């Protein structure tokens, strides 16, 4: 078989395959993709959310309990010496740190695995899409897309293991350090770090998608000229059956284009499912930390409030990174479906 799509399906984890089966997709089949329903997708999103809510819920209960204990202990601050009062503040902050820092580290490591999984899917998908695009009369678009997406897949994988995860671990450490010690204020640096990261991500995403769009538009125009030239040559220089062969060529192009759409949509859905559990868990932790921060503010626990606010910035940055990688993969895949085919 010329278009062997088994490598794409095999690159998926068992959890992703199960989620795809839950919404009615167990293979790269255009007919099954056409049978997708809104209800099945919402049902699977709800299912994934319920599977990932236990950790944030336990964290919320733990944080609330510790905040109440800290509030009770803070009532005795006036009867203690300044040194003992400082020790009490630090101890209370460290206890809450353990409740939120450990899950944060787990999600950071899980994010690295998720990005690696998404890269594996894209690296399995890109060669297949190249063959399909060349077969459908888009060799220039296929070569351009292959070069850019291969570089992106390899680049994102390396960034994840060598930069993103170490950076987030360092960011988490700074957030905790700036909250535990009352004499050190790193809030400005932490907020600056978060804003710069998000701005850089937005800038990189804009530049990449714009460049890919321009290259695909130019490549599609070249492919369109080539396709028309091929059909004109067949129709003109092959006697008697030239017109029939030209129509057959057009039919083959349409069939391959349908296959291309099916593969692309399958990859978009798969990439979304790969990222969705971690994104949901990250969102739930952000909500948990917001509630905890508001509770700490009500109880006048300023040091703990600063800790929760700083760790919220870590989760917010982590969420921005995941959304950026996911959106780039989805947009680039959708873009080639819309502009990658040569005009008939």
Coordinates of C-alpha atoms in Angstrom, one line a residue:
X1 CA 0.0 0.0 0.0
X2 CA 1.4 3.4 -1.1
X3 CA -0.2 5.4 1.8
X4 CA 0.8 3.4 4.9
X5 CA -0.9 5.3 7.8
X6 CA -0.3 2.6 10.4
X7 CA 2.8 4.4 11.6
X8 CA 0.6 7.4 12.6
X9 CA -1.8 5.2 14.6
X10 CA 1.0 3.2 16.2
X11 CA 2.7 6.4 17.4
X12 CA -0.3 7.0 19.7
X13 CA -0.3 6.0 23.3
X14 CA -2.8 3.5 24.7
X15 CA -4.6 6.3 26.5
X16 CA -5.0 8.3 23.3
X17 CA -6.2 5.3 21.4
X18 CA -8.8 4.6 24.1
X19 CA -10.1 8.2 24.0
X20 CA -10.3 8.0 20.2
X21 CA -12.3 4.7 20.5
X22 CA -14.6 6.4 23.0
X23 CA -15.6 9.0 20.4
X24 CA -15.9 6.4 17.7
X25 CA -12.5 6.5 15.9
X26 CA -10.4 3.3 15.9
X27 CA -8.6 3.9 12.6
X28 CA -7.8 6.6 10.0
X29 CA -11.1 6.2 8.2
X30 CA -12.8 9.1 6.5
X31 CA -16.3 7.5 7.0
X32 CA -15.7 7.2 10.8
X33 CA -14.4 10.7 11.0
X34 CA -17.6 11.9 9.3
X35 CA -19.7 10.1 12.0
X36 CA -18.2 12.1 14.8
X37 CA -20.9 13.8 17.0
X38 CA -20.7 16.7 19.3
X39 CA -22.2 14.6 22.2
X40 CA -19.4 12.0 22.0
X41 CA -16.7 14.7 22.0
X42 CA -18.2 16.5 25.0
X43 CA -18.7 13.2 26.8
X44 CA -15.0 12.3 26.4
X45 CA -13.9 15.8 27.5
X46 CA -16.0 15.3 30.6
X47 CA -14.6 11.8 31.1
X48 CA -11.0 13.1 30.9
X49 CA -11.8 16.0 33.3
X50 CA -13.2 13.5 35.9
X51 CA -10.1 11.3 35.6
X52 CA -7.8 14.3 36.3
X53 CA -9.8 16.1 39.0
X54 CA -8.7 14.0 41.9
X55 CA -5.3 15.6 42.4
X56 CA -6.5 19.3 42.3
X57 CA -9.5 18.4 44.5
X58 CA -7.2 16.8 47.1
X59 CA -4.9 19.8 46.8
X60 CA -7.8 22.1 47.5
X61 CA -8.8 20.2 50.6
X62 CA -5.2 20.1 51.8
X63 CA -4.5 23.8 51.2
X64 CA -7.8 24.8 52.9
X65 CA -7.0 22.7 55.9
X66 CA -3.5 24.0 56.2
X67 CA -4.7 27.6 55.8
X68 CA -7.2 27.1 58.7
X69 CA -4.4 25.7 60.9
X70 CA -2.1 28.6 59.9
X71 CA -4.9 31.0 60.8
X72 CA -5.3 29.5 64.2
X73 CA -1.6 29.5 64.9
X74 CA -1.2 33.1 63.7
X75 CA -3.6 34.1 66.5
X76 CA -0.8 33.3 69.0
X77 CA 1.9 35.3 67.1
X78 CA 1.6 38.2 69.5
X79 CA 2.5 36.0 72.5
X80 CA 5.6 34.6 70.8
X81 CA 9.1 36.2 70.3
X82 CA 9.8 37.7 66.9
X83 CA 12.1 34.8 66.0
X84 CA 9.5 32.2 66.9
X85 CA 6.9 34.1 65.0
X86 CA 9.2 34.1 61.9
X87 CA 9.8 30.4 62.3
X88 CA 6.0 29.8 62.5
X89 CA 5.5 31.7 59.3
X90 CA 8.2 29.9 57.4
X91 CA 7.0 26.5 58.7
X92 CA 3.4 27.2 57.7
X93 CA 4.5 28.3 54.2
X94 CA 6.7 25.2 53.8
X95 CA 3.8 22.9 54.7
X96 CA 1.6 24.5 52.0
X97 CA 4.6 24.4 49.6
X98 CA 4.8 20.6 49.9
X99 CA 1.1 20.4 49.1
X100 CA 1.4 22.3 45.8
X101 CA 5.0 22.0 44.7
X102 CA 5.1 18.2 44.3
X103 CA 2.0 18.2 42.0
X104 CA 3.5 21.1 40.1
X105 CA 6.7 19.1 39.5
X106 CA 4.7 16.1 38.3
X107 CA 2.7 18.2 35.8
X108 CA 5.9 19.8 34.5
X109 CA 7.4 16.3 33.9
X110 CA 4.1 15.2 32.4
X111 CA 4.1 18.2 30.1
X112 CA 7.5 17.1 28.8
X113 CA 6.1 13.6 28.0
X114 CA 3.1 15.1 26.3
X115 CA 5.1 17.4 24.1
X116 CA 7.4 14.4 23.2
X117 CA 4.3 12.3 22.3
X118 CA 2.9 15.1 20.1
X119 CA 6.3 15.4 18.3
X120 CA 6.3 11.6 17.7
X121 CA 2.8 11.8 16.1
X122 CA 3.9 14.7 13.9
X123 CA 7.1 13.0 12.9
X124 CA 5.1 9.9 11.9
X125 CA 2.5 12.0 10.0
X126 CA 4.8 14.3 8.0
X127 CA 6.4 11.7 5.7
X128 CA 2.9 10.3 4.9
X129 CA 1.5 13.7 4.2
X130 CA 4.5 14.4 1.9
X131 CA 3.7 11.3 -0.2
X132 CA 0.0 12.2 -0.3
X133 CA 0.7 15.8 -1.3
X134 CA 3.1 14.8 -4.1
X135 CA 0.5 12.2 -5.3
X136 CA -2.2 14.8 -5.4
X137 CA -0.1 17.1 -7.6
X138 CA 1.4 19.4 -4.9
X139 CA 5.1 18.5 -4.9
X140 CA 6.3 22.0 -4.2
X141 CA 3.8 22.5 -1.3
X142 CA 4.8 19.0 0.0
X143 CA 8.5 19.7 0.0
X144 CA 8.0 23.1 1.7
X145 CA 5.7 21.7 4.3
X146 CA 7.9 18.7 5.0
X147 CA 11.0 20.8 5.6
X148 CA 9.3 23.3 7.9
X149 CA 7.4 20.7 9.9
X150 CA 10.3 18.3 10.3
X151 CA 12.4 21.2 11.7
X152 CA 9.5 22.2 14.0
X153 CA 9.0 18.6 15.2
X154 CA 12.7 18.1 16.0
X155 CA 13.1 21.6 17.4
X156 CA 10.1 21.4 19.8
X157 CA 11.3 18.0 21.0
X158 CA 14.7 19.4 21.8
X159 CA 13.3 22.5 23.4
X160 CA 11.1 20.5 25.6
X161 CA 13.8 18.3 27.1
X162 CA 16.7 20.8 27.2
X163 CA 15.0 24.2 27.8
X164 CA 11.3 24.1 28.7
X165 CA 11.4 21.6 31.6
X166 CA 14.6 23.0 33.2
X167 CA 13.3 26.5 32.8
X168 CA 10.0 25.7 34.5
X169 CA 11.7 23.8 37.3
X170 CA 13.9 26.8 37.9
X171 CA 10.9 29.1 37.7
X172 CA 9.1 27.0 40.3
X173 CA 12.2 27.1 42.6
X174 CA 12.3 30.9 42.4
X175 CA 8.6 31.1 43.1
X176 CA 9.0 29.1 46.2
X177 CA 12.2 30.8 47.4
X178 CA 10.7 34.2 47.0
X179 CA 7.7 33.2 49.1
X180 CA 9.4 31.2 51.9
X181 CA 11.9 33.9 52.8
X182 CA 10.2 37.2 53.9
X183 CA 13.4 39.1 53.4
X184 CA 13.5 38.3 49.7
X185 CA 11.0 39.7 47.2
X186 CA 11.1 38.1 43.8
X187 CA 7.6 38.9 42.7
X188 CA 8.6 41.5 40.1
X189 CA 11.2 39.1 38.6
X190 CA 8.6 36.2 38.6
X191 CA 6.0 38.3 36.9
X192 CA 8.5 39.6 34.4
X193 CA 9.7 36.1 33.6
X194 CA 6.1 34.9 33.1
X195 CA 5.2 37.8 30.8
X196 CA 8.4 37.5 28.7
X197 CA 7.8 33.8 28.2
X198 CA 4.2 34.4 27.1
X199 CA 5.2 37.2 24.7
X200 CA 8.0 35.2 23.2
X201 CA 5.6 32.2 22.7
X202 CA 3.0 34.4 21.0
X203 CA 5.7 36.1 18.8
X204 CA 7.2 32.7 17.8
X205 CA 3.8 31.3 17.0
X206 CA 2.8 34.3 14.9
X207 CA 6.1 34.3 13.0
X208 CA 5.9 30.5 12.3
X209 CA 2.3 30.4 11.2
X210 CA 2.8 33.5 9.0
X211 CA 5.9 32.1 7.4
X212 CA 4.2 28.7 6.8
X213 CA 1.1 30.5 5.4
X214 CA 3.1 32.6 2.9
X215 CA 5.2 29.6 1.8
X216 CA 2.1 27.4 1.3
X217 CA 0.3 30.1 -0.7
X218 CA 3.3 30.5 -3.0
X219 CA 3.8 26.8 -3.3
X220 CA 0.2 26.2 -4.0
X221 CA 0.2 28.7 -6.8
X222 CA 3.2 26.9 -8.4
X223 CA 1.6 23.5 -7.9
X224 CA -1.6 24.8 -9.5
X225 CA 0.3 25.9 -12.6
X226 CA 2.1 22.6 -12.8
X227 CA -1.2 20.6 -12.5
X228 CA -2.9 22.7 -15.2
X229 CA 0.1 22.2 -17.4
X230 CA 0.0 18.4 -16.9
X231 CA -3.7 18.2 -17.7
X232 CA -3.3 20.4 -20.8
X233 CA -0.4 18.2 -22.0
X234 CA -2.4 15.0 -21.5
X235 CA -5.5 16.5 -23.2
X236 CA -3.6 17.9 -26.1
X237 CA -0.8 15.5 -27.0
X238 CA -2.5 12.1 -26.3
X239 CA -4.9 11.4 -29.2
X240 CA -8.4 10.0 -28.7
X241 CA -8.1 9.1 -25.0
X242 CA -6.4 12.3 -23.9
X243 CA -9.6 14.0 -22.6
X244 CA -10.5 10.8 -20.7
X245 CA -7.0 10.5 -19.1
X246 CA -7.2 14.2 -18.1
X247 CA -10.5 13.6 -16.3
X248 CA -9.1 10.4 -14.7
X249 CA -6.1 12.4 -13.5
X250 CA -8.5 15.0 -11.9
X251 CA -10.5 12.2 -10.3
X252 CA -7.3 10.6 -8.8
X253 CA -6.3 14.1 -7.4
X254 CA -9.7 14.4 -5.8
X255 CA -9.5 11.0 -4.2
X256 CA -6.1 11.6 -2.9
X257 CA -7.3 15.0 -1.6
X258 CA -10.0 13.2 0.4
X259 CA -7.4 10.9 1.9
X260 CA -5.3 13.9 2.8
X261 CA -8.2 15.5 4.6
X262 CA -8.9 12.3 6.5
X263 CA -5.3 11.9 7.7
X264 CA -5.0 15.6 8.6
X265 CA -8.3 15.6 10.6
X266 CA -7.3 12.4 12.4
X267 CA -3.9 14.0 13.4
X268 CA -5.6 17.2 14.6
X269 CA -8.0 15.2 16.8
X270 CA -5.1 13.0 18.1
X271 CA -2.9 16.0 19.0
X272 CA -5.9 17.6 20.8
X273 CA -6.5 14.5 22.9
X274 CA -2.8 14.2 23.7
X275 CA -2.7 17.7 25.2
X276 CA -6.2 17.8 26.7
X277 CA -5.7 15.8 29.9
X278 CA -2.7 17.9 31.1
X279 CA -4.4 21.1 30.0
X280 CA -7.5 20.2 32.0
X281 CA -5.4 19.3 35.0
X282 CA -3.4 22.5 34.8
X283 CA -6.6 24.6 34.5
X284 CA -8.1 22.9 37.6
X285 CA -4.9 23.5 39.6
X286 CA -5.0 27.2 38.6
X287 CA -8.6 27.4 39.9
X288 CA -7.5 25.5 43.1
X289 CA -4.7 28.0 43.7
X290 CA -7.0 31.0 43.0
X291 CA -9.4 29.7 45.7
X292 CA -6.5 29.1 48.0
X293 CA -5.0 32.5 47.4
X294 CA -8.4 34.2 48.0
X295 CA -8.8 32.2 51.3
X296 CA -5.3 33.2 52.4
X297 CA -6.2 36.8 51.7
X298 CA -9.3 36.6 53.8
X299 CA -7.4 35.0 56.6
X300 CA -4.7 37.7 56.4
X301 CA -1.9 35.2 55.6
X302 CA 0.2 37.4 53.3
X303 CA 3.2 35.1 53.0
X304 CA 1.1 32.1 52.0
X305 CA -0.9 34.3 49.7
X306 CA 2.3 35.3 47.9
X307 CA 3.4 31.7 47.6
X308 CA 0.1 30.6 46.0
X309 CA 0.1 33.6 43.7
X310 CA 3.7 32.8 42.5
X311 CA 2.9 29.1 41.9
X312 CA -0.2 30.2 40.0
X313 CA 2.1 32.1 37.7
X314 CA 4.1 28.9 37.1
X315 CA 1.0 26.9 36.2
X316 CA -0.2 29.8 34.0
X317 CA 3.2 29.8 32.1
X318 CA 3.0 26.0 31.8
X319 CA -0.5 26.3 30.3
X320 CA 0.7 28.9 27.8
X321 CA 3.5 26.7 26.7
X322 CA 1.2 23.7 26.1
X323 CA -1.4 25.8 24.3
X324 CA 1.2 27.3 22.1
X325 CA 2.7 24.0 21.0
X326 CA -0.7 22.4 20.5
X327 CA -2.0 25.4 18.5
X328 CA 1.0 25.5 16.3
X329 CA 0.7 21.8 15.4
X330 CA -3.1 22.1 14.8
X331 CA -2.9 25.3 12.8
X332 CA 0.0 24.0 10.6
X333 CA -1.9 20.8 9.9
X334 CA -5.2 22.6 9.2
X335 CA -3.4 25.1 7.0
X336 CA -1.9 22.5 4.7
X337 CA -5.4 21.0 4.3
X338 CA -6.8 24.3 3.2
X339 CA -4.0 25.5 1.0
X340 CA -1.9 22.4 0.2
X341 CA -4.0 21.1 -2.7
X342 CA -3.4 22.2 -6.3
X343 CA -6.2 23.7 -8.1
X344 CA -7.8 21.7 -10.8

